[in-house]
Structure formats: structure tokens, C-alpha cells
Short mmCIF file of C-alpha atoms in Angstrom, two decimals:
data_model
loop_
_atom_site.label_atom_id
_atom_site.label_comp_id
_atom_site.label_asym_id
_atom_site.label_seq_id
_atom_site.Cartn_x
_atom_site.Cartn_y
_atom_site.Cartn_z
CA UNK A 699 -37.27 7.17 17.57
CA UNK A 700 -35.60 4.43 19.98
CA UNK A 701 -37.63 1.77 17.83
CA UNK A 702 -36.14 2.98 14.67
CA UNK A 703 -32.89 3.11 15.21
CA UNK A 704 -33.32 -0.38 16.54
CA UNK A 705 -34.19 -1.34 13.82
CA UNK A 706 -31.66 0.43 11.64
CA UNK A 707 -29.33 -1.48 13.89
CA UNK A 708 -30.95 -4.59 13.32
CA UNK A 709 -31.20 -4.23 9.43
CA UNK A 710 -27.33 -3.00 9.40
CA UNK A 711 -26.41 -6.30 10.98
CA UNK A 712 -28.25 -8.28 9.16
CA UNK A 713 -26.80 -6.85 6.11
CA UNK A 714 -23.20 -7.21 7.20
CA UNK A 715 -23.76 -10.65 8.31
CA UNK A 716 -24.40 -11.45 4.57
CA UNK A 717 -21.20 -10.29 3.99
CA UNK A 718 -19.40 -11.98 6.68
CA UNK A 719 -21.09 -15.44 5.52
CA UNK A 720 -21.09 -15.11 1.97
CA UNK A 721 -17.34 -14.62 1.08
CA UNK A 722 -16.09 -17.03 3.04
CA UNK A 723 -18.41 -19.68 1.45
CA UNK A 724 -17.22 -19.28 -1.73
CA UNK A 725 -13.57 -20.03 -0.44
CA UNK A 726 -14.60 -22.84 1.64
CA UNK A 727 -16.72 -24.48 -1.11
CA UNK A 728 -13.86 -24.66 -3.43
CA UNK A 729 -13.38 -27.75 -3.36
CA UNK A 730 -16.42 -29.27 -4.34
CA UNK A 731 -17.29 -26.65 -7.04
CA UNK A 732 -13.87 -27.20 -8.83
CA UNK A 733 -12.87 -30.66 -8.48
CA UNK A 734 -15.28 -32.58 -11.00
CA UNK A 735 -14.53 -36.20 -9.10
CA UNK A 736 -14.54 -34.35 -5.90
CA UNK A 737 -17.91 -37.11 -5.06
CA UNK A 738 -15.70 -39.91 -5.96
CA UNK A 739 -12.29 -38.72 -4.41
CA UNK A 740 -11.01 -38.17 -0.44
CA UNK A 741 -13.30 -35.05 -0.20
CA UNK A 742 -13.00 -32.46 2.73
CA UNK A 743 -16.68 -32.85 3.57
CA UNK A 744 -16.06 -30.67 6.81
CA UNK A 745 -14.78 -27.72 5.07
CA UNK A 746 -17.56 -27.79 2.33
CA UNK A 747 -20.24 -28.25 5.02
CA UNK A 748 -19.15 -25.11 6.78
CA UNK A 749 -19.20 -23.53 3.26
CA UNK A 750 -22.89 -24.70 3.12
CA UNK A 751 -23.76 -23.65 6.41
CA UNK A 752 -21.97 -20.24 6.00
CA UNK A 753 -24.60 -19.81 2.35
CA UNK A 754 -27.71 -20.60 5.11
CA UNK A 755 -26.90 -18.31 7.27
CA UNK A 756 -26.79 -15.80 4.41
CA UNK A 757 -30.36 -17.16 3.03
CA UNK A 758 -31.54 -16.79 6.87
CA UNK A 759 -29.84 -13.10 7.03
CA UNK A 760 -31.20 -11.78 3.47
CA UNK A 761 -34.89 -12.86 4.48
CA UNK A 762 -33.98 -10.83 8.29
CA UNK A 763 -32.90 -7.42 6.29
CA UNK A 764 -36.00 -7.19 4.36
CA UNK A 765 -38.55 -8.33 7.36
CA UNK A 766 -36.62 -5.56 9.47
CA UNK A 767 -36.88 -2.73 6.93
CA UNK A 768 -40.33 -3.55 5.49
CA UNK A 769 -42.30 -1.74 8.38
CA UNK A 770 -40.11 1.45 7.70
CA UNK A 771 -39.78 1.50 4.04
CA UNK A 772 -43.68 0.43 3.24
CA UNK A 773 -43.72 4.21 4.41
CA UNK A 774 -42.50 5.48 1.41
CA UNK A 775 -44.34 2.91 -1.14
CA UNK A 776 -45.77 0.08 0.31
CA UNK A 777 -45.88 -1.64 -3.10
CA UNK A 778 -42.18 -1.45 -3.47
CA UNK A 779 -41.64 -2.58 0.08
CA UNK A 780 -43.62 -5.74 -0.69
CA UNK A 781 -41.46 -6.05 -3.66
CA UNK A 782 -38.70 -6.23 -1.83
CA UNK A 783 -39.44 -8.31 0.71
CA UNK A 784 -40.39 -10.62 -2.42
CA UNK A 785 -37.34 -10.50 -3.98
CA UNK A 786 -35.42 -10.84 -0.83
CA UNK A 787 -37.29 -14.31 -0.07
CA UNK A 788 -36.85 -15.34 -3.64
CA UNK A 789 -33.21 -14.82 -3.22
CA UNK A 790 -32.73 -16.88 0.02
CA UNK A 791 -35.03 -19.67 -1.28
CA UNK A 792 -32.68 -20.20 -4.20
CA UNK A 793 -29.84 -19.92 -2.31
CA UNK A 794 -31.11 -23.18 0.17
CA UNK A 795 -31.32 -24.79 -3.22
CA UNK A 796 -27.60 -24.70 -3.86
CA UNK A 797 -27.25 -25.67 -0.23
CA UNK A 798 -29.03 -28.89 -0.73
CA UNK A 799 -27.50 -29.90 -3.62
CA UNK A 800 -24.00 -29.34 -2.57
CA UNK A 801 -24.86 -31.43 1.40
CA UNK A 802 -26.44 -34.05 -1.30
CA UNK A 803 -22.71 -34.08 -3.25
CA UNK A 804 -21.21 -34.64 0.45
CA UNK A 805 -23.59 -37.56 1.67
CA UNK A 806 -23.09 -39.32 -1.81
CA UNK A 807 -19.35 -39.26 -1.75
CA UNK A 808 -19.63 -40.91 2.03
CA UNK A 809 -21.91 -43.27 0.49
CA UNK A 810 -18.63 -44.44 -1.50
CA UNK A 811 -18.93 -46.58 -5.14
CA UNK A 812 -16.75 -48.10 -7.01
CA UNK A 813 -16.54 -49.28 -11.33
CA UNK A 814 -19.16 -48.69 -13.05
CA UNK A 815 -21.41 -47.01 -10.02
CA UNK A 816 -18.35 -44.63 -9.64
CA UNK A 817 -18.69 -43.57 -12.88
CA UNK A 818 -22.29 -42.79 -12.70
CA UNK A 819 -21.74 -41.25 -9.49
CA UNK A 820 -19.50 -38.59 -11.14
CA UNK A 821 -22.10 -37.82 -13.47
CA UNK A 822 -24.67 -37.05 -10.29
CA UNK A 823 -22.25 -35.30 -8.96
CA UNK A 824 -21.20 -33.02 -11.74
CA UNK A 825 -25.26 -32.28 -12.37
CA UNK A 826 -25.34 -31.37 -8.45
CA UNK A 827 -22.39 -29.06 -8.70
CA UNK A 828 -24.42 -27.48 -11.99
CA UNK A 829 -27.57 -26.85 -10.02
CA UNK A 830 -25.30 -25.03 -7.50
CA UNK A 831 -24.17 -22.93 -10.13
CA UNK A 832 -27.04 -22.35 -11.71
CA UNK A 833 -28.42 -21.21 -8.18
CA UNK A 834 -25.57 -18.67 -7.48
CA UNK A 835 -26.10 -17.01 -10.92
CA UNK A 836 -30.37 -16.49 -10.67
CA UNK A 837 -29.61 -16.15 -6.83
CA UNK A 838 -26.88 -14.23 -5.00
CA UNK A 839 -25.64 -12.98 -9.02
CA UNK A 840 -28.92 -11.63 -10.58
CA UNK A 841 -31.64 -11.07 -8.15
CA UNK A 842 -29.64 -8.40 -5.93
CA UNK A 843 -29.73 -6.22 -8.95
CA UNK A 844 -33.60 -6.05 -8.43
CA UNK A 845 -32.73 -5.79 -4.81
CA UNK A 846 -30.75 -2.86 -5.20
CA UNK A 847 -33.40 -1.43 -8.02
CA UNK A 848 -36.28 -1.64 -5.39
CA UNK A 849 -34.71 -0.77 -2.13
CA UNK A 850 -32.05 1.80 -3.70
CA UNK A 851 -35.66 3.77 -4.65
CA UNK A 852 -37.17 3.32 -1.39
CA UNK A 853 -34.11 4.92 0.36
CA UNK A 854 -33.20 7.76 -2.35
CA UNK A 855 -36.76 8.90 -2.27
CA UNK A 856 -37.33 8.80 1.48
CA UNK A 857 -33.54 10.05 2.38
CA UNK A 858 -33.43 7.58 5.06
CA UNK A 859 -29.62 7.56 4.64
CA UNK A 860 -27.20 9.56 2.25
CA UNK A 861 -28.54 9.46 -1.16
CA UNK A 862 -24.78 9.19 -2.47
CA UNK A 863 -25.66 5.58 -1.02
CA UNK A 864 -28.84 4.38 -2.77
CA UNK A 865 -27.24 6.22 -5.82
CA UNK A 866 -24.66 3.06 -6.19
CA UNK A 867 -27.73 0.62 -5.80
CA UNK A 868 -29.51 2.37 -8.51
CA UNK A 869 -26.58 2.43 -10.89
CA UNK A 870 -25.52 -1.04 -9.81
CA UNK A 871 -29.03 -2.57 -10.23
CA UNK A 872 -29.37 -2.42 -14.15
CA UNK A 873 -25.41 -3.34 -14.33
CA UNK A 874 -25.66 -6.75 -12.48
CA UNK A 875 -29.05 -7.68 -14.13
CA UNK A 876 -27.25 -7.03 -17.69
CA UNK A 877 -24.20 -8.97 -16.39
CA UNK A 878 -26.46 -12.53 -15.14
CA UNK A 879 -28.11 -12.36 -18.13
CA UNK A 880 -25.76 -12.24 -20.33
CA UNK A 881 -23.58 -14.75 -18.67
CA UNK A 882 -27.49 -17.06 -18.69
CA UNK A 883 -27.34 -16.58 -22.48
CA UNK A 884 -23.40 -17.34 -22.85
CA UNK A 885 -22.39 -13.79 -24.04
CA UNK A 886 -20.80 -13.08 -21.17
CA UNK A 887 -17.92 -15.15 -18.46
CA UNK A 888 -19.10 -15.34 -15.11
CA UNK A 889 -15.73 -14.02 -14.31
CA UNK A 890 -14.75 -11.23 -16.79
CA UNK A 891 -14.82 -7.30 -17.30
CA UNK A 892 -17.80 -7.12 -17.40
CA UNK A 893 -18.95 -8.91 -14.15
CA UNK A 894 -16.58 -7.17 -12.23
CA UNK A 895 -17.35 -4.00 -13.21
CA UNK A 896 -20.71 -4.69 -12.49
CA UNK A 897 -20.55 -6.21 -9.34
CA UNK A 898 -18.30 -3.21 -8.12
CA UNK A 899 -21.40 -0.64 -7.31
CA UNK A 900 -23.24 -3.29 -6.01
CA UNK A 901 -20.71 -4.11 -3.47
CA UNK A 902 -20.13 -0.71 -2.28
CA UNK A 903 -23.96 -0.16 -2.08
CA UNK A 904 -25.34 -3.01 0.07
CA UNK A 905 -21.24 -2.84 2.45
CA UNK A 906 -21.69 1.00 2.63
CA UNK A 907 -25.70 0.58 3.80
CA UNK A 908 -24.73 -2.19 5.86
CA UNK A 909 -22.51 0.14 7.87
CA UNK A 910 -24.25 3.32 7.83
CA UNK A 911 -27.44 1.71 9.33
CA UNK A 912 -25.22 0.16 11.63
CA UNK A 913 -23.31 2.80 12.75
CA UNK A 914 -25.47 6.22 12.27
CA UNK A 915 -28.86 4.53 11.62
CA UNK A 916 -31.42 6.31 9.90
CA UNK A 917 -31.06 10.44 8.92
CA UNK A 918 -33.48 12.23 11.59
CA UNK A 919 -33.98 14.79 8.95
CA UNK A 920 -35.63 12.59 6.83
CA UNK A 921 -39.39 12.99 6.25
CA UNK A 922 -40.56 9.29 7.90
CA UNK A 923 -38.35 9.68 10.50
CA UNK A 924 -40.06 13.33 11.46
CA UNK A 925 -43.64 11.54 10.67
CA UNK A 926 -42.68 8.91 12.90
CA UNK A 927 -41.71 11.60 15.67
CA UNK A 928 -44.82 13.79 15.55
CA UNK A 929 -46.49 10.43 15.83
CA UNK A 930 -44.52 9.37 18.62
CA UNK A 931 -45.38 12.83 20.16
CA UNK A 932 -48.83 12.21 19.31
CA UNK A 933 -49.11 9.24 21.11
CA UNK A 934 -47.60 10.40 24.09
CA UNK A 935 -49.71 13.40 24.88
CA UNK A 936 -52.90 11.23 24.53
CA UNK A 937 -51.64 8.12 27.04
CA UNK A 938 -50.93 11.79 29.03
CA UNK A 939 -54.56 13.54 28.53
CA UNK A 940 -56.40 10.38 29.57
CA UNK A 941 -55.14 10.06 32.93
CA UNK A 942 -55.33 13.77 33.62
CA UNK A 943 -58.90 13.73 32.18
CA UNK A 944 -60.37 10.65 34.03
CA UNK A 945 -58.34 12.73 37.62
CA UNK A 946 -60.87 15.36 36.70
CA UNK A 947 -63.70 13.56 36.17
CA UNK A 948 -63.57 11.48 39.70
CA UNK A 949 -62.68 14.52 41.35
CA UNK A 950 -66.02 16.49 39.63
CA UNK A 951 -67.85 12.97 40.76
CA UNK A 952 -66.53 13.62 44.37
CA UNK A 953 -68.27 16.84 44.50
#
């Protein structure tokens, strides 16, 4: 029981960290992902570097919420666990691609160019930026809907936490899938209604599991977390019987 809520604590961390690093690197990339000449202009490399590193350290904290969960969740459906852990990867790995390209905008504008080379380098730059948006809509935009589809049905079923929770990452799932998808096929803004309204469950679910795993870890009531007790239990009267057994046996020996 000690080792779960370790690792409840662990994956409740992990999750909030995403938070903690993600908004902040939208602010602090700003300036790079709105300024078309930013690669040709004065730049402020250092705040769009922390921007970057504040996006790795969300990559590096989405693959540490799914490695921390997978032993508990592959409880309920190992398949779904393993689908998750997947997605989770895929996620991060997409994410380090937008990192890349925006640290390649930075060392190009310190580079420096001028005529027609500047031109040119606006162009690179621009297609950069567009790789970095194209990662934050099939990254941090679409696949947490799938996130939320496959963990949000690992956690109602197994009533690890409140299912109230996993509810919001059920409903949110479908919404935030529809919402990158449209916006990929240009019949929907990346910032309208519609985005928002989907993004609003999704928030709430991964913020409100973040803090519940953190806080009150996993539900004791809940059937793995009894399984994982009687093992426990199990376990702990055997290491017990084999001592007292092999006492008896030297002392019978002795006679």
C-alpha cells in the first residue's frame, strides 16, 4: 500500500509539472511564434530558450506520468495501459520536435545575414515557426484527447480515484479530437468557441487528477488497491511461515 501511494504521488507530480511547464512556455515563446522576422530582428533568444526548455521538461514529464501509472493501471487492461503509455511517448516525441525547430530559429538568427540571405533566412524561419505549430496541434492539442480516452477508462472502470474525475476525460476526449481536426482541415480557428469549449474538460480532468493523486492518492476502496493488499498480505505471511518452518525443522533435526 506504501508503494502505491508512492506512486500516486509520483504520477500526481508528474502531472502537475506538465502544467507548471507548459503554460508558461507558451508565454515565453511569444516572441518567436508571432513575430514573422523575429530570425532576422534583435530576438530575445534567452526568453525563447527558457520557453523551449520549459516544453522539454513537459515532453520529459508526460513520458514520467505514463511509466509511473502503467504498472497500476495494466491491472485493469493491460492493453489499454500499453496504449497509453504509447500515446503518452508519441506526445512527448512530437513535442521535442517543436523544441528543435524553435532552438534551430534561435541559432540561425545568431548566425546573423544580411540582403538577399536575410530574405531567405525569413523564409527558414517562418517554415521553422510552422513546424512548431504544426507540432503543438498533433501534439499537446490532439493527442491528449486519446490520452484522456484511454486513461479516463482505465480509472472510471477501476475507481482508482472519483469517477466524477475520469468522467471529464471521457467527455473531453472526443471534444479535443473533434476540435484538432477540424482546425487540421481548416474548419475550425485554433483559437475559437469551439477550441475553448473543448479544451475546458480536458483541463479540469488531467489539473483535477493531477491533484487528487497528489494529495489523496489512490481510493483504498477500489478493487486493485484491495488486490494489491491481500497480495501484500499474502506475501507477508509466507516471508513469515518460512522462517518459522525452517525453526522447526532444525529443532526436529536436533532431536
Amino acid at each position: 500500500m506504501d508503494s502505491m501511494r508512492k506512486t500516486a504521488l509520483v504520477a500526481g507530480v508528474l502531472y502537475l509539472i506538465t502544467f507548471i511547464s507548459s503554460i508558461p512556455a507558451v508565454l515565453l515563446l511569444g516572441p518567436v511564434l508571432s513575430d514573422p522576422n523575429y530570425i532576422v530582428g534583435a530576438g530575445a533568444d534567452t526568453q525563447v530558450i527558457g520557453g523551449a526548455f520549459l516544453d522539454l521538461v513537459n515532453a520529459i514529464a508526460c513520458i514520467g506520468t505514463a511509466v509511473a501509472l502503467f504498472s497500476v493501471v495494466r491491472r485493469q487492461n493491460e492493453g489499454f495501459a500499453l496504449g497509453f503509455v504509447t500515446a503518452r511517448m508519441f506526445e512527448a516525441a512530437v513535442i521535442v520536435v517543436g523544441v528543435v525547430s524553435i532552438l534551430a530559429v534561435v541559432t540561425l538568427r545568431q548566425a546573423g545575414a544580411t540582403g538577399a540571405d536575410a530574405a531567405s533566412l525569413v523564409t527558414t524561419g517562418r517554415a521553422l515557426v510552422a513546424i512548431r505549430d504544426w507540432t503543438f496541434l498533433l501534439g499537446p492539442s490532439l493527442i491528449p484527447g486519446v490520452n484522456a480516452l484511454l486513461l479516463g477508462y482505465l480509472m472510471y472502470r477501476s475507481r482508482l480515484v472519483p469517477r466524477l474525475i475520469p468522467t471529464l476525460g471521457l467527455i473531453g476526449g472526443p471534444l479535443l479530437i473533434s476540435s484538432a481536426v477540424g482546425t487540421m482541415f481548416g474548419v475550425n480557428d485554433a483559437v475559437s468557441v469551439w477550441s475553448g469549449v473543448a479544451l475546458l474538460p480536458i483541463f479540469f480532468w488531467e489539473l483535477s487528477l493531477g491533484l487528487w493523486m497528489t494529495f489523496k492518492g489512490f481510493q483504498r476502496s477500489a478493487p486493485l488497491m484491495v488486490e494489491a493488499a491481500a497480495q501484500a498480505a499474502s506475501l507477508d505471511s509466507s516471508a513469515t511461515a518460512v522462517p518459522a518452518a525452517a525453526s522447526i525443522a532444525a529443532k526436529a533435526g536436533a532431536a
